[in-house]
Short mmCIF file of C-alpha atoms and ligand atoms in Angstrom, two decimals:
data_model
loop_
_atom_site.label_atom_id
_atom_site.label_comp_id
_atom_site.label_asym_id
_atom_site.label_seq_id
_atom_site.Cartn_x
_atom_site.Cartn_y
_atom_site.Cartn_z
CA UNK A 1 81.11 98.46 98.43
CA UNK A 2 79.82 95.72 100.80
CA UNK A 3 76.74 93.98 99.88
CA UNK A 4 74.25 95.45 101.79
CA UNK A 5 71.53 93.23 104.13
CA UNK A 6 68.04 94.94 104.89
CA UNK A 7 66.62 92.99 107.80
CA UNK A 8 63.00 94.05 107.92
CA UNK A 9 59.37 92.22 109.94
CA UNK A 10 56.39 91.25 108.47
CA UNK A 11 55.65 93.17 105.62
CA UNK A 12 52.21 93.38 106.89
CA UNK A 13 52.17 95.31 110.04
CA UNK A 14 55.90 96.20 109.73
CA UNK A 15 56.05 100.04 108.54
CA UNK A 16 59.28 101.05 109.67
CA UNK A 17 60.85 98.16 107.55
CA UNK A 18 58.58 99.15 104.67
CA UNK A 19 60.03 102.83 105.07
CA UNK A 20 63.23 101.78 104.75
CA UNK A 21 62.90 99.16 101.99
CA UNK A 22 60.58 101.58 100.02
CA UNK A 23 63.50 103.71 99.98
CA UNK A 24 65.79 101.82 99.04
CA UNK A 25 64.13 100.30 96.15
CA UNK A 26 63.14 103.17 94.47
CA UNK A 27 66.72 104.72 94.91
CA UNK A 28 68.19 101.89 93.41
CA UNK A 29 69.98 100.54 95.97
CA UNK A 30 70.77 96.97 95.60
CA UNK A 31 70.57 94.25 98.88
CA UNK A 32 69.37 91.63 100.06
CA UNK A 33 66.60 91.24 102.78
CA UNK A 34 65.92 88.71 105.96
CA UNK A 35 62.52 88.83 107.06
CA UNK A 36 62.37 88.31 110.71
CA UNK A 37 58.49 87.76 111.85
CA UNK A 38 57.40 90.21 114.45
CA UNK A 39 55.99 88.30 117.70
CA UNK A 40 57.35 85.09 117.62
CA UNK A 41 59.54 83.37 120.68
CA UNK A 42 62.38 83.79 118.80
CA UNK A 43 61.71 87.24 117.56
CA UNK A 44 63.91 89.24 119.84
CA UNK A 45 67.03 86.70 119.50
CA UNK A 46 66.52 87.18 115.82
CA UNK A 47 66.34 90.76 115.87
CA UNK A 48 69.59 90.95 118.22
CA UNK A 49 71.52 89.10 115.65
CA UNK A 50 71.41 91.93 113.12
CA UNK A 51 69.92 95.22 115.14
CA UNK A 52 72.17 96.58 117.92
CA UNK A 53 68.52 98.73 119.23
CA UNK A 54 66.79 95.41 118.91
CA UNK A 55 64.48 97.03 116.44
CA UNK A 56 63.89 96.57 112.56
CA UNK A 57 64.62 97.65 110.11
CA UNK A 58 68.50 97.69 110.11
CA UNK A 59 71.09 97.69 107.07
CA UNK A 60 74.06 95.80 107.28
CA UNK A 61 77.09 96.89 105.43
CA UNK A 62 79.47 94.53 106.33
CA UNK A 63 80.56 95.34 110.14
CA UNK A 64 78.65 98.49 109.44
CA UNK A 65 75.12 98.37 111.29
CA UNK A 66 72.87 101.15 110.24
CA UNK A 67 69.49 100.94 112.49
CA UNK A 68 66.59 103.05 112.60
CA UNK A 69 64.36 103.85 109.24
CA UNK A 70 65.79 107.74 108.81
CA UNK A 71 68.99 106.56 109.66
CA UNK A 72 68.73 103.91 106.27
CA UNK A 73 67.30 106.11 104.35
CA UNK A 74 69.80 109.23 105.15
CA UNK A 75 72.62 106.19 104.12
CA UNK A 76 70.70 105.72 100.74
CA UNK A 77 70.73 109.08 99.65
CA UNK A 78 74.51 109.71 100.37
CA UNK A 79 75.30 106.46 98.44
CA UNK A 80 73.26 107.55 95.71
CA UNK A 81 72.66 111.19 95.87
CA UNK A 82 68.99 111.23 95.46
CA UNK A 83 66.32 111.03 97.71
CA UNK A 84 65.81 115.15 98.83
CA UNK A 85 64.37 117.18 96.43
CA UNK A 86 67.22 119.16 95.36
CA UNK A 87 65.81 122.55 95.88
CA UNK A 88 66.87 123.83 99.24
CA UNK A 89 63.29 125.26 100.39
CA UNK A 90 61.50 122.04 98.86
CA UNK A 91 64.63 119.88 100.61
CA UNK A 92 64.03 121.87 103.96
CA UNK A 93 60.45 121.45 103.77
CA UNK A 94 60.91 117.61 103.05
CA UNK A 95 63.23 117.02 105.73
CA UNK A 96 60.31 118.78 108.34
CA UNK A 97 57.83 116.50 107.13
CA UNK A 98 59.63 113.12 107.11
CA UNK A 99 60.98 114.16 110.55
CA UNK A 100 57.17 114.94 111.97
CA UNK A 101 56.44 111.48 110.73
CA UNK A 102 59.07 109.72 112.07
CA UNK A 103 58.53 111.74 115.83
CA UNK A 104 54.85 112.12 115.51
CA UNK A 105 51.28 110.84 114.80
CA UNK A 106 51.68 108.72 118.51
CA UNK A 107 47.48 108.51 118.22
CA UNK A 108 47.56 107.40 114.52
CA UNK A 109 50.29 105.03 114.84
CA UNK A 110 48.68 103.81 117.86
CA UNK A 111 44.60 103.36 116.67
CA UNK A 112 45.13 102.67 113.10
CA UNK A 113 48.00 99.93 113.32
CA UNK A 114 49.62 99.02 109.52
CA UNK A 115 47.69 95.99 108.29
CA UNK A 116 48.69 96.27 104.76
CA UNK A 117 46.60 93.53 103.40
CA UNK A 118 43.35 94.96 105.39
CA UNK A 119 40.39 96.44 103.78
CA UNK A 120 37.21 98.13 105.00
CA UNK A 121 37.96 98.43 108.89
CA UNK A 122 36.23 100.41 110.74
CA UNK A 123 37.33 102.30 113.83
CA UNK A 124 35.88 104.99 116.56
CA UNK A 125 37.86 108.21 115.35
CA UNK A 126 38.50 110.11 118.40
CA UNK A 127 39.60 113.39 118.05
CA UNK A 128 43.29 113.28 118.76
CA UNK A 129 43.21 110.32 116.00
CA UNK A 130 41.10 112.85 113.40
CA UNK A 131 43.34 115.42 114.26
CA UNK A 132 46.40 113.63 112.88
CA UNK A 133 44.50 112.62 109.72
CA UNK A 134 43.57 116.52 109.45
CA UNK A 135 47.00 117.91 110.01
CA UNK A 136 49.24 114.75 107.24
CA UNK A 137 46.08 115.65 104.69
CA UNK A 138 47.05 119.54 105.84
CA UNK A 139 51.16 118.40 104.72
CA UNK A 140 50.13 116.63 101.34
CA UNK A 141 48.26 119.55 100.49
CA UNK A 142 51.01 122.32 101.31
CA UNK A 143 53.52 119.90 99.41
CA UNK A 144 51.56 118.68 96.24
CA UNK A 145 50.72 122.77 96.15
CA UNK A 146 54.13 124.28 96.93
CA UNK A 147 56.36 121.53 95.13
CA UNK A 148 54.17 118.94 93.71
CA UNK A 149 54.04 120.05 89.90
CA UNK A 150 56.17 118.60 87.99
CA UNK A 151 54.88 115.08 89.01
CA UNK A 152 52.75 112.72 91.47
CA UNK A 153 55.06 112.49 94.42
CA UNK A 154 55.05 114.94 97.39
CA UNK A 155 57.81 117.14 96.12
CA UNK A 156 57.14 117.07 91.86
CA UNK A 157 58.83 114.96 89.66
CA UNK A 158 61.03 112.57 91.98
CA UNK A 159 60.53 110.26 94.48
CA UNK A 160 61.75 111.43 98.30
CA UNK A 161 62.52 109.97 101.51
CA UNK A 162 59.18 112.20 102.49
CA UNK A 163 56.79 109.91 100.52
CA UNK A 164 58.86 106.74 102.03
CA UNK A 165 58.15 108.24 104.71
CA UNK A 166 54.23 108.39 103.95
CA UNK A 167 53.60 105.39 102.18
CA UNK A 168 52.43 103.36 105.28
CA UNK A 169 50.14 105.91 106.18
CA UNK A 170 48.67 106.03 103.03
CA UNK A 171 48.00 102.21 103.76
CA UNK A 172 46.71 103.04 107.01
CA UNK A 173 44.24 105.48 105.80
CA UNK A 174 42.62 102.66 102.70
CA UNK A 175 42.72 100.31 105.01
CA UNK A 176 40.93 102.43 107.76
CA UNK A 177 38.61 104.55 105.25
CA UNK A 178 39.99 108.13 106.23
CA UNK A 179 38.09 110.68 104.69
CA UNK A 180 40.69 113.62 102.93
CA UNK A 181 40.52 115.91 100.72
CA UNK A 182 40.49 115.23 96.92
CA UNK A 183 44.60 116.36 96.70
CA UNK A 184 45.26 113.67 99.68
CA UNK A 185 42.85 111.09 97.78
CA UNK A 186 44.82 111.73 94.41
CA UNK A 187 47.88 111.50 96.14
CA UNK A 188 46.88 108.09 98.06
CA UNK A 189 46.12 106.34 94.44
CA UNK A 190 49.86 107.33 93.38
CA UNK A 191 50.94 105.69 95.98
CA UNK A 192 49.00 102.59 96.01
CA UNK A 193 49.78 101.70 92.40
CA UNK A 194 53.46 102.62 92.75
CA UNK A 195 55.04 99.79 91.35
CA UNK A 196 57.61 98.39 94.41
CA UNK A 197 54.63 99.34 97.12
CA UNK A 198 52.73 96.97 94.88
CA UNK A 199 54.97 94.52 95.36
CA UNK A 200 54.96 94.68 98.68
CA UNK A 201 51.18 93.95 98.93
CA UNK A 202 51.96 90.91 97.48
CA UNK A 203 54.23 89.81 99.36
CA UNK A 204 52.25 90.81 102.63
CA UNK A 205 49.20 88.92 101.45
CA UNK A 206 51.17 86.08 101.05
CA UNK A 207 52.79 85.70 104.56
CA UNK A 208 51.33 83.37 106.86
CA UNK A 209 51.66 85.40 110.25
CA UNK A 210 49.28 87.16 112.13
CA UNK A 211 49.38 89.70 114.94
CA UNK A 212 45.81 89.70 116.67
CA UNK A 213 46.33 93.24 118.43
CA UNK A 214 47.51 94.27 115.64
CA UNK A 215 44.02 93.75 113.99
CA UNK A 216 41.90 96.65 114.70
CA UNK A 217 38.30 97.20 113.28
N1 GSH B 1 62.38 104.44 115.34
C1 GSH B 1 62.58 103.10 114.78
C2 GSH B 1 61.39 102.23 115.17
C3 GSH B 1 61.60 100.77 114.80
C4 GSH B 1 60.56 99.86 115.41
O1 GSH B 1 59.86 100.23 116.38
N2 GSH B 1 60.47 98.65 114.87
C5 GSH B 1 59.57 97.63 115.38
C6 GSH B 1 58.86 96.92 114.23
S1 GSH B 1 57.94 98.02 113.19
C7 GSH B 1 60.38 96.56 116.09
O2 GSH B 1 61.48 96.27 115.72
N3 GSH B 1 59.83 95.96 117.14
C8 GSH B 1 60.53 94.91 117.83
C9 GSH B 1 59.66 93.77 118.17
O3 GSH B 1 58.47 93.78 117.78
O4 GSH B 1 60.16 92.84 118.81
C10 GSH B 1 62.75 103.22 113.27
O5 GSH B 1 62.40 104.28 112.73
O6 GSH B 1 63.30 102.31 112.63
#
């Protein structure tokens, strides 16, 4: 197989790139990755180099250009055949989920920016934005419940493109202080000392970059 290129932003504020390299990494995919810093002059020429949407994260398998997070992370599970719970309920149920992320939360997205190295902001938390907290706590919940026994992650034992999916919201919400519910809380501290999110911590704290809109609170 071709070697496989993950061009991703800032690992900061970035959290479609960390969906996709989150994904990756803990499917075992191997490849290589190009940053490309997020709201620089040369950003978009960068970006046009290796994305055909002009957007980031994309996967390069030789001429093959995969763009757009699901997109990635549907590619990783075919190569590997992991990533959906294998249960076809649980699979159905984590397909809904990832999917509501990746069309949804507009207010979250939009109020509570992903500033992974952030801590103790504070925000006004209009209703539309506690409303979106209220309904991914609701989805944690119904998952950890339903499918969520025979491990941490959101569907048991395994790690899914649904808690990819999640992870930068789960940054979001430390970050931001979101009160949840004590499932959502336990569920948060998985996530946060998983070992490749860890890593990318690290490496967001150590880039130089900063977005001001993008800090908030
Ligand atoms: N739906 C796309 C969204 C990708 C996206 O919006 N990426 C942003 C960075 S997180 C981007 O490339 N922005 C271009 C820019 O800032 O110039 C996906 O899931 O990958």
């Amino acid at each position: 197989m071709a070697q496989l290129t993950l061009a991703i932003g800032n690992r900061n504020y970035s959290s479609w790139s960390l969906r996709a390299w989150i994904a990756l990494r803990h499917l075992g995919v191997p490849f290589q990755e190009v940053v490309i810093p997020l709201d620089q002059a040369s950003t978009h020429e960068q970006i046009e180099a290796h994305s055909p949407s002009g957007r980031v994260p994309v996967l390069r398998a030789g001429a093959l250009a995969v763009w757009d997070s699901l997109a990635i992370c549907e590619y990783a599970a075919e190569l590997t055949g992991r990533g959906w719970p294998p249960a076809s309920e649980a699979r159905a149920v984590a397909r809904s989920i990832a999917a509501e992320m990746h069309s949804g939360f507009q207010t979250l997205r939009t109020l509570w920016p992903m500033n992974a190295r952030a801590r103790n902001r504070r925000t006004a938390i209009p209703a539309a934005l506690a409303a979106d907290v209220e309904r991914i706590d609701e989805l944690w919940n119904d998952c950890r419940h339903r499918f969520g026994a025979g491990g941490p992650w959101l569907f048991g034992a395994e790690y899914t493109i649904a808690d990819a999916m999640y992870a930068p919201v789960v940054l979001r919400f430390n970050t931001y202080g979101a009160r949840v519910s004590d499932t959502a809380r336990w569920y948060m501290a998985t996530v946060l000392e998983d070992g490749p999110l860890q890593e990318w911590l690290q490496g967001a704290r150590a880039e130089p970059w900063i977005i001001a809109s993008e800090e908030v609170g």
